[in-house]
Short mmCIF file of C-alpha atoms in Angstrom, two decimals:
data_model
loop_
_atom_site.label_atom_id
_atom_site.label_comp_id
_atom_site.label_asym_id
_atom_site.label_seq_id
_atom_site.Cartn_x
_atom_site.Cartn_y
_atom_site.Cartn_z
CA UNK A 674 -37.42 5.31 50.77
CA UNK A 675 -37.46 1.20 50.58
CA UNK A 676 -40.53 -0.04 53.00
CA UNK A 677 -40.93 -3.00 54.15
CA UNK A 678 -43.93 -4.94 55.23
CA UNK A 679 -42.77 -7.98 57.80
CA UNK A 680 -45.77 -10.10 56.93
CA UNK A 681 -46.18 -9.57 53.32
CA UNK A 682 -42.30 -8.60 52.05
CA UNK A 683 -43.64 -5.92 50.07
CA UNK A 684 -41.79 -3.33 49.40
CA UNK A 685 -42.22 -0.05 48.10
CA UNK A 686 -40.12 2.06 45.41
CA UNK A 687 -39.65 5.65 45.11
CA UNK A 688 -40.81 7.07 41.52
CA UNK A 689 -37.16 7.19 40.11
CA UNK A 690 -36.83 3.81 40.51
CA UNK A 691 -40.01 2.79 38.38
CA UNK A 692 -38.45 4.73 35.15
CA UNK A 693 -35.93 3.60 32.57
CA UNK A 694 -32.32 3.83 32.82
CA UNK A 695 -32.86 5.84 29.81
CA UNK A 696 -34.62 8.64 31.13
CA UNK A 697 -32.52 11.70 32.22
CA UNK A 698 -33.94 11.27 35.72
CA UNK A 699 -32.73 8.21 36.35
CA UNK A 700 -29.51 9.54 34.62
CA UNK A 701 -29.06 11.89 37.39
CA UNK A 702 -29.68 9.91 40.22
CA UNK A 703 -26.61 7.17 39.19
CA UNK A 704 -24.24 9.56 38.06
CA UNK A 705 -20.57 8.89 39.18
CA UNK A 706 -20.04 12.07 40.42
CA UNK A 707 -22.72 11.56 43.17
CA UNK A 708 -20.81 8.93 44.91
CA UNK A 709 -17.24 10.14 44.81
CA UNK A 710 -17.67 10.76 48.93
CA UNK A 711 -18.22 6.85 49.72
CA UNK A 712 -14.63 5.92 49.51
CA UNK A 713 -13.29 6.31 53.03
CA UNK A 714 -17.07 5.53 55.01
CA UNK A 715 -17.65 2.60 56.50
CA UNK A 716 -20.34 1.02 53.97
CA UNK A 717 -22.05 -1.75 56.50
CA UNK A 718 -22.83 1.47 59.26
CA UNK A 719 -24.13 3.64 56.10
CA UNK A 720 -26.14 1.04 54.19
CA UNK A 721 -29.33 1.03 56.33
CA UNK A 722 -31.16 -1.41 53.85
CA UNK A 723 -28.53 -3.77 54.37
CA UNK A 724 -28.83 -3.38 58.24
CA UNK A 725 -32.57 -3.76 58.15
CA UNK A 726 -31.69 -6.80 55.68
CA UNK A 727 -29.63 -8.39 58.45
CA UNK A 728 -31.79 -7.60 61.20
CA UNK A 729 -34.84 -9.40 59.56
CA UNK A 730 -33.57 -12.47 58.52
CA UNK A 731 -30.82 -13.09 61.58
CA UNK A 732 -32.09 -13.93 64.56
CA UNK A 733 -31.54 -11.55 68.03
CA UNK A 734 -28.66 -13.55 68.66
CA UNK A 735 -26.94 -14.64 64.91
CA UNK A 736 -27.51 -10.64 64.47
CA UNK A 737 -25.58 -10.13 67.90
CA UNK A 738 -22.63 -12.24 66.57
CA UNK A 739 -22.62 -10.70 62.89
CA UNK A 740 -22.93 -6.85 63.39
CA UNK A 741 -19.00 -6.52 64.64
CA UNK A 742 -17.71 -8.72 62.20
CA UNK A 743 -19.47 -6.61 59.31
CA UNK A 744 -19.02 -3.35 60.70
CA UNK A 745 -15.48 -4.25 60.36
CA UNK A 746 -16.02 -5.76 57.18
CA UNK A 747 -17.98 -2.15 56.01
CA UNK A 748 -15.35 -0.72 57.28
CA UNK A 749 -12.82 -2.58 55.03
CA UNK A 750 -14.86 -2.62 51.58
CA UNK A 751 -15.49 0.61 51.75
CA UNK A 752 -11.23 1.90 53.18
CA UNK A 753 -8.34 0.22 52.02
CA UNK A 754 -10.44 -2.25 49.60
CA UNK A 755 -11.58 0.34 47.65
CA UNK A 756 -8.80 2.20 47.34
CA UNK A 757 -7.01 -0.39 46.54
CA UNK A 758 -9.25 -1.25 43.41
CA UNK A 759 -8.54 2.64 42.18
CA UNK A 760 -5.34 1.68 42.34
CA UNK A 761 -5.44 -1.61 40.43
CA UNK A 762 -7.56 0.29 37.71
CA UNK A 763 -4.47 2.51 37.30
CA UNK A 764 -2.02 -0.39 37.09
CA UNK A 765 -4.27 -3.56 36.10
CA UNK A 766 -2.64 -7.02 36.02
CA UNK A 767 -0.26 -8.12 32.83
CA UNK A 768 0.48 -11.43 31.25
CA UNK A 769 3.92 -12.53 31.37
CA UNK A 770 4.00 -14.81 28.11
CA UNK A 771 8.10 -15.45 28.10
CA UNK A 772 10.88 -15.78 30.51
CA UNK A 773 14.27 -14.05 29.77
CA UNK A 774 15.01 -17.78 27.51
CA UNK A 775 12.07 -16.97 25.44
CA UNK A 776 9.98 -19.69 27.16
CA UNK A 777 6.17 -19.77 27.05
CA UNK A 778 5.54 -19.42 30.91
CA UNK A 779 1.75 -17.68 30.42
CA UNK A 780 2.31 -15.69 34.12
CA UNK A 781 -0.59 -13.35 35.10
CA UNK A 782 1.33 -10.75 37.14
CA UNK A 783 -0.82 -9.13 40.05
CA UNK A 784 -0.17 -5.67 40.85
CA UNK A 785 0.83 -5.26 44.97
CA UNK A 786 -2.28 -3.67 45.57
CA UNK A 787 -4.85 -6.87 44.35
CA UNK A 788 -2.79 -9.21 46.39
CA UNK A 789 -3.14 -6.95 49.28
CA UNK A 790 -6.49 -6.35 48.88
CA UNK A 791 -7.35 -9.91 48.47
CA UNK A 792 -5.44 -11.21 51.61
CA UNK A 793 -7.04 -8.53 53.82
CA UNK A 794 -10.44 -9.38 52.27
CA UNK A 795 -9.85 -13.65 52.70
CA UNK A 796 -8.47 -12.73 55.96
CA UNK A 797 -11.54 -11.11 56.94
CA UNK A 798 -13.73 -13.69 55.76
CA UNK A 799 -11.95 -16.67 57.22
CA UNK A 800 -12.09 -14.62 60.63
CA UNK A 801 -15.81 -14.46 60.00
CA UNK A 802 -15.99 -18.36 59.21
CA UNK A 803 -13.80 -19.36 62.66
CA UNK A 804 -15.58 -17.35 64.90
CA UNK A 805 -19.08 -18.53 63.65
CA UNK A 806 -17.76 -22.27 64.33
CA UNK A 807 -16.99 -21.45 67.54
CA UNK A 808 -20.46 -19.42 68.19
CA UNK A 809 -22.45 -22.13 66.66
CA UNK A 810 -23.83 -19.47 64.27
CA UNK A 811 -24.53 -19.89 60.59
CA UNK A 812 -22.14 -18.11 58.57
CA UNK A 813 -24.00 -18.10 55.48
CA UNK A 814 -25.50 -14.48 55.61
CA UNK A 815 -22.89 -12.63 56.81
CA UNK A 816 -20.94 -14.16 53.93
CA UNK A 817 -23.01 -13.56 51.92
CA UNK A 818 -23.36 -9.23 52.71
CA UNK A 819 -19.68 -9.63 53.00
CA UNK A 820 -19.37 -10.66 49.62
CA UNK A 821 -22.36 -8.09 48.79
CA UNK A 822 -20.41 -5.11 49.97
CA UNK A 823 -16.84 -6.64 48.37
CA UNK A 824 -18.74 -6.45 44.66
CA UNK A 825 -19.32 -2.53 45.33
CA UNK A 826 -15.71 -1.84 46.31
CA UNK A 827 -14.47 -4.28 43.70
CA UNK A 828 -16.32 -6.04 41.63
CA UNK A 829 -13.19 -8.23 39.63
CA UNK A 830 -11.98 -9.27 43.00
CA UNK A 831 -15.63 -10.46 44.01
CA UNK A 832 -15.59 -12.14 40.43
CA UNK A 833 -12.60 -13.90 41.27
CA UNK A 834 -12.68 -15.02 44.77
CA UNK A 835 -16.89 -15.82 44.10
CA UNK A 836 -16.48 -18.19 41.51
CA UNK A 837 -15.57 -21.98 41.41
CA UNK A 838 -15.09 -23.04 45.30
CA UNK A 839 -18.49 -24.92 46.10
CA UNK A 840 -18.59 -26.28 42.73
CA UNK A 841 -14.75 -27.75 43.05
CA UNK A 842 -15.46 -29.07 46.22
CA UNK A 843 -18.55 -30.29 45.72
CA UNK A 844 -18.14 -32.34 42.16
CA UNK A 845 -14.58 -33.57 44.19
CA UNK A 846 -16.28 -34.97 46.72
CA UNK A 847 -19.20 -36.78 44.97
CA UNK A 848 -17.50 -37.90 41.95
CA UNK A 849 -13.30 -37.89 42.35
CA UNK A 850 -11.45 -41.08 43.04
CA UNK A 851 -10.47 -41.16 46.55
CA UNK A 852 -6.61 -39.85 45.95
CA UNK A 853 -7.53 -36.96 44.38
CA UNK A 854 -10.62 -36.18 46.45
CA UNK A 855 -8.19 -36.10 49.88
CA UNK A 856 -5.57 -34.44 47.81
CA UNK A 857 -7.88 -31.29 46.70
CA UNK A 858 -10.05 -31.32 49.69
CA UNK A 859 -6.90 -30.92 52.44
CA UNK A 860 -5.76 -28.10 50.49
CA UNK A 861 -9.10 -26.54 51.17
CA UNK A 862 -9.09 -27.24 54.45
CA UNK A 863 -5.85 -25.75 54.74
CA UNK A 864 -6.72 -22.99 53.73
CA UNK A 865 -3.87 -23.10 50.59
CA UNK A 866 -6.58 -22.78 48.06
CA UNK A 867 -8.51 -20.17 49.14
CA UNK A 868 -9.75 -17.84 46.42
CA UNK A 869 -7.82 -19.85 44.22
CA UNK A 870 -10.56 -21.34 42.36
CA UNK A 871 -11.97 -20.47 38.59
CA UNK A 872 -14.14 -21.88 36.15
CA UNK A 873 -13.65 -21.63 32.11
CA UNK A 874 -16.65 -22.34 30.77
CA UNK A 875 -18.29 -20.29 27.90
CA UNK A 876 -16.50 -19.91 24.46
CA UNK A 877 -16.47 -17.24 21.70
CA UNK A 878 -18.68 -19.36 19.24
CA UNK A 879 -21.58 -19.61 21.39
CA UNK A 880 -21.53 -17.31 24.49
CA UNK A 881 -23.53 -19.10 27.36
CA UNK A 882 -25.00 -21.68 24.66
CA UNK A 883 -23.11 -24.77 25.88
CA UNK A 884 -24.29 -26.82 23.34
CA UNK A 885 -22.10 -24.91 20.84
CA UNK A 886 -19.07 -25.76 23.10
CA UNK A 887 -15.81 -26.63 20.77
CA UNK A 888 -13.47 -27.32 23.73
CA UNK A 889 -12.60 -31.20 23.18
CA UNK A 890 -11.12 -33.88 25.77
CA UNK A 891 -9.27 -36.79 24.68
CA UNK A 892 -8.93 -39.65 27.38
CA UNK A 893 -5.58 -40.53 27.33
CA UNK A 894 -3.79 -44.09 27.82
CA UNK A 895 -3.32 -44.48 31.54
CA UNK A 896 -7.33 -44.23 30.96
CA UNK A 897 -7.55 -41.41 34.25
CA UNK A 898 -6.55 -38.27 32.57
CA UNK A 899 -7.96 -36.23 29.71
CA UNK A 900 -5.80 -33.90 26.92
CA UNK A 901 -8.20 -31.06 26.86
CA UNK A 902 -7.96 -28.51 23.89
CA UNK A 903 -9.51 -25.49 22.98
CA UNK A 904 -9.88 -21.71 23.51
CA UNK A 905 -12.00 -20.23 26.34
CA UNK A 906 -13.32 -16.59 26.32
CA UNK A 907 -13.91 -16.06 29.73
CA UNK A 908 -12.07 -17.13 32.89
CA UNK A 909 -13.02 -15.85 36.13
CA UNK A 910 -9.73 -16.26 37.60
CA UNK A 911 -7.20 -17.26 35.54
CA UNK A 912 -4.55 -17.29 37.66
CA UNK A 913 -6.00 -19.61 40.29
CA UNK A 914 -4.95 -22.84 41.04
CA UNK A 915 -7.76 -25.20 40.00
CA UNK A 916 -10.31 -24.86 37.69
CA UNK A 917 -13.74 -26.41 36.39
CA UNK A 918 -14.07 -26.96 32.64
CA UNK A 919 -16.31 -27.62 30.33
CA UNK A 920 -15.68 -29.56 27.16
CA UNK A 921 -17.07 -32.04 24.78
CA UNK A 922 -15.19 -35.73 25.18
CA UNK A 923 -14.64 -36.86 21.89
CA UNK A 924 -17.22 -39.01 20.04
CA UNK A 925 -19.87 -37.25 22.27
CA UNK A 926 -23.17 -35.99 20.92
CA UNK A 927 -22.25 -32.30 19.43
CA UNK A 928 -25.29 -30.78 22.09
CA UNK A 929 -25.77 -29.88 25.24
CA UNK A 930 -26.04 -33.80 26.29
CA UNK A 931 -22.42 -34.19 25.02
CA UNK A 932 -21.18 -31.87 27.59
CA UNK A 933 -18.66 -32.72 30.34
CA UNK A 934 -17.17 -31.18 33.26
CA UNK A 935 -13.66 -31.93 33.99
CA UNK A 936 -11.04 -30.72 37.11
CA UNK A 937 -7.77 -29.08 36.35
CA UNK A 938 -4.93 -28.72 38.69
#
C-alpha cells in the first residue's frame, strides 16, 4: 500500500519494496508471469496511484477535463498499443541498406503494426493537446501520464516519440537563422513532424562522456552548412526526420568545451 501524506508528501513503502532486486522476494513479486492479465485492461481505471497522482496535483476542474481523455488513453496503452508492441517484438523493424540497383538507400522499414500503433498513440495525444487549448487547461500533466502509461505498453515507441521535439524546437527558435527557423517550426505546427524527431548523441568510445566525442564537423564554403562525420551508437529514432547532434567542429578544444550541437534535416 503507497500512503500519502497531503502536507508532508511522505509516503510509505510496503517491506518488499525496501529489499534488493536480488533477493528472491523481490524476485517474486516482478516476475513476468504475474502480469500476463494486464494486456486487454484499461491501465488509467486500474492504476489507482496514478489516479490519486492526478487528483492531487490537478485542480477540481483541470482533473474534470483530463480523466476522459486518459481513461481513453488507459484504455489505449493498455488494448491495441500493447498488443501491438507483442507484435512488433515478433517482427521488429529491418534496415533496408540497397535498392534492387545495389544503391546505398539506409531505409529503416517499420513493421504495420509500429506505424499503427504510433498514429493511434499521436492521434490521441494531439486530441489531448486541442481540446486543452480550447478548455484553457494545461496540458502538461496529462501528457505527461500519457506518456507514463505509453512507456509500460511500449517502451521503444515512448523512446522514440519522447526524444528530440522540445530540444529541436527550442535551439530553432533561439539560435536558427530566420529561413530555417519558419521552415522547421511550420512543419511542427503542422503537425508533419510529429514524432519525427531524434537525437544522436553518445558514441561507442565514451558512452555518455561527451568530452570523448569523435564525431567531427567541417564548416563548409557557403560558410552555413557543416560536413559532419562520424559513427553514433545510439539513436533514439533513427528514422525520423530531423535530428540533434553532437560533434566536435574542427580545431575545437578535444573536451567537453569543444562540443557543439548541430540540426540535421
Amino acid at each position: 500500500m503507497v500512503r500519502c501524506d497531503p502536507e508532508h508528501r511522505e509516503y510509505d513503502l510496503e517491506a518488499v519494496d525496501r529489499l534488493p532486486f536480488s533477493t528472491a522476494e523481490k524476485s517474486e513479486r516482478y516476475r513476468t508471469e504475474n502480469y500476463h492479465g494486464a494486456v486487454g485492461l484499461n491501465w488509467y481505471s486500474t492504476d489507482p496511484s496514478l489516479q490519486f497522482t492526478m487528483a492531487y496535483y490537478l485542480q477540481p476542474d483541470e482533473l474534470a477535463f483530463a480523466e476522459p481523455h486518459l481513461t481513453r488513453i488507459g484504455e489505449l496503452m493498455g488494448g491495441p498499443v500493447a498488443r501491438w508492441a507483442e507484435e512488433t517484438d515478433r517482427n521488429p523493424p529491418r534496415l533496408e541498406r540497397y535498392d534492387r540497383w545495389g544503391h546505398d538507400i539506409s531505409l529503416v522499414v517499420q513493421p504495420p503494426s509500429f506505424t499503427e500503433s504510433k498514429r493511434a498513440v499521436l492521434t490521441a495525444q494531439r486530441v489531448l493537446r486541442d481540446d486543452a487549448r480550447r478548455a484553457g487547461v494545461n496540458p502538461s500533466l496529462p501528457l505527461f501520464a500519457s506518456n507514463y502509461l505509453l512507456n509500460q505498453a511500449d517502451i521503444g515507441m515512448g523512446c522514440a516519440l519522447g526524444t528530440g521535439g522540445n530540444m529541436v524546437k527550442s535551439l530553432v527558435a533561439a539560435y536558427a537563422p530566420d529561413d530555417v527557423r519558419d521552415h522547421v517550426l511550420a512543419k511542427f505546427a503542422s503537425g508533419e513532424w510529429e514524432g519525427e524527431t531524434a537525437q544522436l548523441l553518445t558514441e561507442r568510445t565514451g558512452g555518455s562522456d561527451l568530452g570523448a566525442l569523435e564525431t567531427t564537423a567541417t564548416r563548409q564554403g557557403d560558410g552555413c552548412t557543416w560536413l559532419i562525420n562520424g559513427f553514433k551508437w545510439f539513436a533514439s529514432n533513427c528514422d525520423g526526420q530531423v535530428f540533434v547532434v553532437l560533434a566536435k567542429p574542427e580545431g575545437a578544444p578535444d573536451s567537453t568545451r569543444g562540443v557543439a550541437t548541430f540540426l540535421v534535416l
